[in-house]
CSV table of C-alpha atoms in Angstrom, one decimal:
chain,number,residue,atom,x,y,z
A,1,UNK,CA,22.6,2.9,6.3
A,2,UNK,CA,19.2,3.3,4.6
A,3,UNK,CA,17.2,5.9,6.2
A,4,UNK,CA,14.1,6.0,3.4
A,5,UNK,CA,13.0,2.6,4.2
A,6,UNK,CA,12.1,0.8,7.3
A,7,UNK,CA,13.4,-2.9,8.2
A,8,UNK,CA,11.3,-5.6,6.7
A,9,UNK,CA,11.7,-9.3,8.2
A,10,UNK,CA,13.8,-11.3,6.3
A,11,UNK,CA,15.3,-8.5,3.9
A,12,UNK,CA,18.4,-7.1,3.8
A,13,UNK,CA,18.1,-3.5,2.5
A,14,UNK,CA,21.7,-2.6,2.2
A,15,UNK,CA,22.6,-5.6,0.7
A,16,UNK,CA,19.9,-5.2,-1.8
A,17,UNK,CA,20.8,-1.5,-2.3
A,18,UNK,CA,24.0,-2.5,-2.6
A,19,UNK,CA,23.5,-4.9,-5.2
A,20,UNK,CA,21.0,-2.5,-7.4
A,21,UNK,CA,23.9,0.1,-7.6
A,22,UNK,CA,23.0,2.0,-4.2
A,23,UNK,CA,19.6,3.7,-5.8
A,24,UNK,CA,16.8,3.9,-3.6
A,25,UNK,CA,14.5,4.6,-6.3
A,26,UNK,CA,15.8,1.7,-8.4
A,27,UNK,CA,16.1,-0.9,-5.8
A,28,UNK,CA,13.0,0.2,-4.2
A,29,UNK,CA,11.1,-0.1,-7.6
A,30,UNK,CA,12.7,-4.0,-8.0
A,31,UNK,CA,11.6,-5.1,-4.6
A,32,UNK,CA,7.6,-3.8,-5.2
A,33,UNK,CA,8.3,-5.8,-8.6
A,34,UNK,CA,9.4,-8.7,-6.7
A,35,UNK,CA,6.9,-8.3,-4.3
A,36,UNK,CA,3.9,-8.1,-6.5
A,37,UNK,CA,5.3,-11.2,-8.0
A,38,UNK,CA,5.1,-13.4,-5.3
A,39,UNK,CA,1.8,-14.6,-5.9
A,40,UNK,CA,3.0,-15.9,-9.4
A,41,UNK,CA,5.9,-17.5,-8.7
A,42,UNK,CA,3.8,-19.1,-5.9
A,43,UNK,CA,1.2,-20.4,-8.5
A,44,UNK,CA,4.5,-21.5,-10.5
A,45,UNK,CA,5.6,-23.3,-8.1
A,46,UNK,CA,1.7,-24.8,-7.1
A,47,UNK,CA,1.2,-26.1,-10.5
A,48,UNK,CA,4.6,-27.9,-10.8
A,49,UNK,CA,4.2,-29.7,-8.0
A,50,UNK,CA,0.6,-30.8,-8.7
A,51,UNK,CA,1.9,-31.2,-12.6
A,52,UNK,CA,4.9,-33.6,-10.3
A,53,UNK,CA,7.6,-31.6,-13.0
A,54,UNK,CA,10.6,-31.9,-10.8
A,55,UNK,CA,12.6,-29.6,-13.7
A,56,UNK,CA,9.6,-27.0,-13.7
A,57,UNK,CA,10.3,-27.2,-10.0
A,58,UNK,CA,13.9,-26.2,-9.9
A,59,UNK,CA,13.9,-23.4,-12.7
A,60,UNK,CA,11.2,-21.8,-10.7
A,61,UNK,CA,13.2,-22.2,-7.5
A,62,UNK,CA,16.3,-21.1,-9.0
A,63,UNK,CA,14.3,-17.8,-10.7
A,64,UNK,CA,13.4,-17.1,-7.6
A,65,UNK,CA,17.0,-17.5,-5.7
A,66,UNK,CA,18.5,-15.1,-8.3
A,67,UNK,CA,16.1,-12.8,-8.0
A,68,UNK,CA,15.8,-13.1,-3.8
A,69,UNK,CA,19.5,-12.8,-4.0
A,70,UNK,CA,19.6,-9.9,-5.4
A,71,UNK,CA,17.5,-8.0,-3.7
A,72,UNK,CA,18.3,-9.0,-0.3
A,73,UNK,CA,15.4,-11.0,0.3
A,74,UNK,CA,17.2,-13.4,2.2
A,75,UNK,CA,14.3,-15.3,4.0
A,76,UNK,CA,13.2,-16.5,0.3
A,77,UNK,CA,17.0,-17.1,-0.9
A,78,UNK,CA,17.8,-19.2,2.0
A,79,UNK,CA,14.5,-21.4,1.5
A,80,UNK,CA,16.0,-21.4,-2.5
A,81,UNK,CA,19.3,-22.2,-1.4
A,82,UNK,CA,18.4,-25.1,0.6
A,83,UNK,CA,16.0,-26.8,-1.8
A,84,UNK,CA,18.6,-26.2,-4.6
A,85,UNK,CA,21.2,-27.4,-3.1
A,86,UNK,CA,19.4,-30.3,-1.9
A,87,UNK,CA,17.3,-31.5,-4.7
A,88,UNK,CA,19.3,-34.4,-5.1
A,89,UNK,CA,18.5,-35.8,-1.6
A,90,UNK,CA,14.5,-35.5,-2.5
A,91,UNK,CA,13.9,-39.2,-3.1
A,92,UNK,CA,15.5,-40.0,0.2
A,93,UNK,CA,14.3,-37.0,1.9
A,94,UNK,CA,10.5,-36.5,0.4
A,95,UNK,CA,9.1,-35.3,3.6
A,96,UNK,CA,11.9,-32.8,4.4
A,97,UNK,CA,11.5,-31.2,0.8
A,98,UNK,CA,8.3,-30.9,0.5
A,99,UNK,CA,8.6,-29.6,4.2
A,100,UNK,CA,11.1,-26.4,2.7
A,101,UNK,CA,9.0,-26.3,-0.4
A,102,UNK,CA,6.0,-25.6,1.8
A,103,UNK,CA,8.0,-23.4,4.1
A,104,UNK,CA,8.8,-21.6,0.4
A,105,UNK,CA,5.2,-21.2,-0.5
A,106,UNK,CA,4.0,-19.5,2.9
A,107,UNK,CA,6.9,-17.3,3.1
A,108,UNK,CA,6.2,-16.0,-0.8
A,109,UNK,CA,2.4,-15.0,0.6
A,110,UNK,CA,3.2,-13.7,3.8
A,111,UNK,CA,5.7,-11.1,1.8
A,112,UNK,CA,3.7,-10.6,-0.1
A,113,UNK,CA,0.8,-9.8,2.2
A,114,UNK,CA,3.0,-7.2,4.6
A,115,UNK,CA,4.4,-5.2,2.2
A,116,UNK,CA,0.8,-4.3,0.1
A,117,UNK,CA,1.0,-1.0,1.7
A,118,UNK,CA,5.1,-0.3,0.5
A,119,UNK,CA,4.2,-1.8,-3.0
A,120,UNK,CA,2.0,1.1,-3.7
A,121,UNK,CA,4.0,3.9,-2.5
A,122,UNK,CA,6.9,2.7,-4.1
A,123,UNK,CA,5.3,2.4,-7.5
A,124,UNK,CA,3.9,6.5,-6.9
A,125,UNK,CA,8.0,7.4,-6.7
């Protein structure tokens, strides 16, 4: 049990630790990285869509699943999940996907937006 760090929404810190070879200081340091890069993949994903590059679309979205995966953030890797494993539904589906794709988008800000405050003591350790 991690004792450092309090629960965030939608992360699962001892899977993450887990998965970063049970360093607080290590997996802390990837999740301020991840966090701080929310914005970006956010614009990524923003400019695909207006750009309409379907492909652009995915390697963002699966970027992002990897990474999300990782690090436990499962309330990103399950929006991933769903639009990866669905992308071939999205002609008959439009509405749904960009539904999850928007879901996607606000979930990467609001992340982003609650963990300012851990971002920078992280980075200090």
């Amino acid at each position: 049990m991690i004792t450092n760090i309090e629960p965030m929404d939608g992360v699962n810190l001892e899977q993450g630790l887990r998965n970063t070879g049970d360093s607080i200081k290590v997996y802390t340091r990837l999740l301020a990285n991840f966090f701080i890069s929310c914005p970006d993949y956010h614009q990524q994903l923003q400019v695909a869509i207006q750009e309409k590059k379907p492909e652009q679309i995915r390697r963002v979205i699966h970027k992002l699943y990897g990474v999300s995966e990782l690090l436990g953030v499962e309330l990103i890797a399950q929006d991933c999940s769903f639009l990866l494993s669905n992308s071939q539904a999205q002609a008959e589906n439009q509405l749904l996907m960009e539904s999850k794709l928007s879901s996607l988008l606000l979930h990467l800000d609001r992340i982003y937006m609650q963990n300012q405050d851990k971002i920078q003591i992280w980075n200090k350790r």
